[in-house]
XYZ file of C-alpha atoms in Angstrom:
141
model
C -9.882 40.749 133.717
C -10.515 41.326 130.101
C -10.385 44.608 128.625
C -14.388 45.801 127.588
C -15.361 44.907 123.815
C -14.372 47.662 121.490
C -17.276 49.412 119.579
C -16.472 49.904 116.202
C -15.231 53.219 115.102
C -17.670 55.050 113.047
C -17.481 55.586 109.419
C -19.475 59.288 109.683
C -16.662 61.420 110.472
C -16.878 61.413 114.029
C -13.518 59.572 114.401
C -11.720 61.992 116.307
C -15.017 62.232 118.972
C -14.444 58.400 119.366
C -10.747 58.900 120.050
C -11.710 61.835 122.573
C -13.920 59.352 124.193
C -11.956 56.377 125.090
C -9.302 58.736 126.397
C -11.591 60.872 128.466
C -12.591 57.452 130.358
C -8.780 56.836 130.885
C -8.566 53.888 128.062
C -5.343 55.120 126.707
C -4.516 51.678 125.218
C -8.330 51.505 123.602
C -8.068 55.523 122.866
C -4.411 54.758 120.178
C -6.239 51.789 118.898
C -9.019 53.834 117.879
C -6.708 56.847 116.969
C -4.630 54.226 114.707
C -7.844 52.964 113.381
C -9.144 56.734 112.612
C -5.528 57.312 111.054
C -5.310 54.540 108.819
C -8.686 56.258 107.169
C -7.456 59.732 107.345
C -3.816 59.950 107.214
C -3.554 63.513 106.679
C -5.905 65.045 109.969
C -3.865 67.033 111.916
C -6.502 66.210 114.857
C -5.973 62.943 115.101
C -2.141 62.740 114.066
C -1.821 65.227 117.224
C -3.982 62.723 119.521
C -1.608 59.677 118.237
C 1.075 62.201 119.648
C -0.373 62.850 123.049
C -1.505 59.085 123.248
C 1.704 57.931 122.863
C 3.468 60.538 124.845
C 0.920 59.278 127.900
C 2.121 55.906 127.424
C 5.987 56.650 127.618
C 6.951 56.257 123.880
C 8.551 59.478 123.330
C 10.032 58.817 119.910
C 6.640 57.744 118.635
C 5.032 60.924 120.033
C 7.758 63.336 118.503
C 7.247 61.904 114.841
C 3.349 62.261 115.734
C 3.607 65.887 116.610
C 6.636 66.326 113.697
C 3.489 64.749 111.075
C 1.108 67.188 113.000
C 2.741 70.430 112.338
C 4.180 69.244 108.783
C 0.269 69.256 108.293
C -0.597 72.287 110.250
C 2.533 74.533 110.808
C -0.087 76.695 112.641
C -0.826 74.444 115.437
C 0.166 76.021 118.132
C -0.169 73.300 120.894
C 1.363 70.504 118.551
C 4.574 73.394 118.720
C 4.517 73.529 122.596
C 3.838 70.210 123.578
C 6.901 69.205 121.102
C 8.843 71.647 122.570
C 8.093 70.141 126.044
C 8.658 66.772 125.085
C 11.869 67.605 123.555
C 13.008 69.598 126.758
C 12.294 66.836 128.911
C 14.427 64.715 126.658
C 17.272 67.073 127.095
C 17.334 68.723 123.576
C 17.506 72.043 124.788
C 17.859 73.461 120.967
C 15.110 71.962 119.007
C 13.085 72.364 122.471
C 13.851 76.051 122.435
C 12.945 76.088 118.814
C 9.134 74.370 118.958
C 8.311 76.462 122.275
C 9.237 79.938 120.448
C 7.366 78.911 117.028
C 4.246 78.155 119.311
C 4.605 81.461 121.077
C 5.119 83.062 117.772
C 1.921 81.572 116.402
C -0.342 82.690 119.068
C 1.553 86.490 119.482
C -1.535 88.139 117.701
C -4.176 86.564 119.694
C -5.804 87.995 122.344
C -4.420 86.850 126.084
C -8.146 85.053 126.665
C -8.638 83.145 123.416
C -8.798 79.196 124.029
C -6.297 77.411 122.133
C -7.319 74.271 119.851
C -6.863 71.330 121.753
C -5.173 73.689 124.566
C -7.628 71.989 126.833
C -8.521 75.410 128.574
C -5.231 77.320 127.582
C -5.469 80.631 126.699
C -2.606 82.190 124.372
C -2.233 84.726 126.923
C -1.043 81.566 129.410
C 0.880 79.882 126.553
C 2.560 83.232 125.726
C 3.516 83.295 130.040
C 4.607 79.463 129.564
C 6.544 79.706 126.738
C 8.376 82.878 128.469
C 9.146 80.718 131.806
C 10.079 78.072 129.658
C 12.874 79.758 127.599
C 13.899 81.775 130.440
C 14.813 78.662 132.720
C 16.270 76.965 129.586
């Protein structure tokens, strides 16, 4: 069956919402295409780069995901979830030292936040949960 027709991306600044909507519906291919189109318009948007990374990773494209996570961090070095997700990706690939470094950076970023503080793009993860997850990852590896 042919995929459903894609509505054009809005031009009113809600590009990220269009990407999120498609991803939430499970349309990873459509979400990635929407993300790429949005990035063509806003290449310096850290959130769009983060979603590009997450979507690339979900599609098994680790090298593309790594590049997109690194672009995100270059744009916003204080983006804890970008550091954390990059670290997890690197650890899964057996790249222990850079993976540990990225996870430690995420923990440092959220160090001063209250335990209950929700993290940007953390899908409900709190600062306390990230600190604990980072501690466990760093102890295991």
